[in-house]
Every structure is written in C-alpha cells, then in structure tokens.
Coordinates of C-alpha atoms in Angstrom, one line a residue:
M1 CA 14.4 17.5 16.7
S2 CA 12.0 19.6 14.7
A3 CA 11.5 18.9 11.0
T4 CA 13.5 21.9 9.9
S5 CA 16.4 21.7 12.3
T6 CA 19.8 20.7 11.0
R7 CA 20.8 17.0 11.8
P8 CA 24.4 16.6 13.4
V9 CA 25.2 13.9 10.9
D10 CA 25.2 17.0 8.1
L11 CA 27.3 19.1 10.1
A12 CA 29.4 16.2 10.7
R13 CA 29.5 15.2 6.9
L14 CA 30.0 18.9 6.0
A15 CA 32.9 19.3 8.2
A16 CA 34.7 15.9 6.7
G17 CA 34.1 17.0 3.3
A18 CA 35.7 20.4 4.0
V19 CA 38.9 18.7 5.6
A20 CA 39.1 16.5 2.5
V21 CA 38.6 19.6 -0.2
A22 CA 40.9 21.7 1.8
R23 CA 43.5 19.6 3.4
P24 CA 43.6 16.3 1.5
Q25 CA 47.0 15.7 2.4
W26 CA 46.1 15.6 6.2
L27 CA 43.7 12.7 5.4
I28 CA 46.1 11.0 3.5
R29 CA 49.1 11.2 6.0
A30 CA 46.9 10.2 8.9
T31 CA 46.2 7.0 7.4
G32 CA 49.8 6.4 6.0
S33 CA 48.8 6.5 2.6
A34 CA 50.8 7.3 -0.4
D35 CA 50.4 10.8 -1.1
G36 CA 50.5 12.3 -4.4
T37 CA 48.4 14.2 -7.3
W38 CA 46.1 11.3 -7.8
P39 CA 45.1 10.5 -4.2
R40 CA 44.7 14.2 -3.3
R41 CA 42.4 14.7 -6.4
V42 CA 40.3 11.6 -5.4
T43 CA 40.2 12.7 -1.8
R44 CA 39.1 16.1 -2.7
I45 CA 36.2 14.5 -5.0
L46 CA 35.0 12.5 -2.3
G47 CA 35.0 15.2 -0.1
A48 CA 32.9 17.4 -2.3
R49 CA 30.3 14.7 -2.5
Y50 CA 30.4 14.9 1.1
A51 CA 29.8 18.8 0.9
V52 CA 27.0 18.5 -1.6
Q53 CA 25.3 15.8 0.2
S54 CA 25.4 17.8 3.7
A55 CA 24.1 20.7 1.9
G56 CA 21.2 18.6 0.2
G57 CA 20.3 17.3 3.7
M58 CA 20.4 20.7 5.4
L59 CA 18.3 22.1 2.6
V60 CA 15.6 19.2 2.1
H61 CA 13.7 18.4 5.2
E62 CA 11.8 15.3 3.7
R63 CA 11.4 12.2 5.5
W64 CA 13.3 9.9 2.8
V65 CA 16.4 12.1 3.1
P66 CA 18.1 9.9 6.1
E67 CA 17.7 6.9 3.9
A68 CA 18.8 8.2 0.9
D69 CA 22.0 9.7 2.7
G70 CA 22.4 6.3 4.3
T71 CA 22.0 4.6 1.0
I72 CA 24.6 6.6 -0.6
D73 CA 27.1 6.1 2.3
L74 CA 26.6 2.5 2.0
I75 CA 27.3 2.4 -1.7
H76 CA 30.5 4.6 -0.8
A77 CA 31.7 2.1 2.0
V78 CA 31.1 -1.1 -0.5
S79 CA 32.8 0.8 -3.1
M80 CA 36.0 1.5 -1.0
L81 CA 36.5 -2.2 -0.3
G82 CA 36.7 -2.8 -4.1
F83 CA 39.3 0.5 -4.1
A84 CA 41.3 -0.8 -1.4
R85 CA 41.8 -4.4 -2.9
G86 CA 42.5 -2.8 -6.2
F87 CA 45.0 -0.3 -4.8
P88 CA 46.8 -1.7 -2.2
R89 CA 49.1 1.3 -1.6
H90 CA 46.1 3.2 -0.7
R91 CA 44.5 0.4 1.1
R92 CA 44.1 2.0 4.5
L93 CA 43.1 5.4 2.9
A94 CA 40.2 3.8 1.0
L95 CA 39.2 1.4 4.5
S96 CA 39.3 4.3 6.4
S97 CA 36.9 6.4 4.0
G98 CA 34.6 3.2 3.9
V99 CA 34.6 3.1 7.7
V100 CA 33.3 7.0 7.7
A101 CA 31.0 6.5 5.4
L102 CA 29.8 3.5 7.0
G103 CA 29.5 5.6 10.2
F104 CA 27.5 8.0 8.6
A105 CA 25.0 5.6 7.0
V106 CA 24.3 3.8 10.5
V107 CA 23.7 7.4 11.8
D108 CA 21.1 8.3 8.9
L109 CA 19.6 4.7 8.8
T110 CA 19.0 4.4 12.5
E111 CA 17.8 8.0 12.8
R112 CA 14.0 8.7 13.5
T113 CA 12.0 9.6 10.8
R114 CA 11.3 13.3 10.3
G115 CA 8.0 14.7 10.7
P116 CA 5.4 15.2 8.0
R117 CA 5.6 17.8 5.3

C-alpha cells in the first residue's frame, strides 16, 4: 500500500459513521435496544466522530495516524463498557458499539506502519 492510498479501515469507519448519522434507528433496532430521541442523538454523535476520524485518516498520511486512530477507538471501546453498565436498557447497543470500535482499533494497531513522509 502506498503512503498516500486510503486505508480500508478509514472507508469502513466512514461507512459506519454515515449509517449512524443518517439512520441511527437501524443500529438501535439491530441491537434490540430501546429507541428514542436520546439514543438516536448519541448514536449520531458517535457516528459523526467516526466520520471526522475517517476524514482525518484519509487526509493525513503520517506514520502516527494508525496508532492515534487505534488509541481513540480503544478509549471508545472502554467507555462503552461503562456506558453499558450505567444504562442497562442500552447495554446491547453500547456493547455493540464497543466491539466495532475494538475491531477498528485492532486493525489500526496491527497495520504496517506507513512509509516515511
């Protein structure tokens, strides 16, 4: 992969973010969580974070980007554990979000380092 090509994980993150922003109810229903204004709002916010993070990954072609992305997603995954415990009605939604973030983190942190810039 060249230093300037788009990483597949950035495209996946963008897709996940787009779905979360445009159709949060799909994700909420898919996890069997209680739907409502608040869960949709939180899902959209997290989706927007994914979209912004993805755009950053596509625009900044530096060695440190995968590590930074992975760290951000690890923090997200851990925070979802706390969220699942604190909001039992949304446990499955939170844990699903955490698993997706953990998957992105694993991809980012195991990716070969980008070439020199």
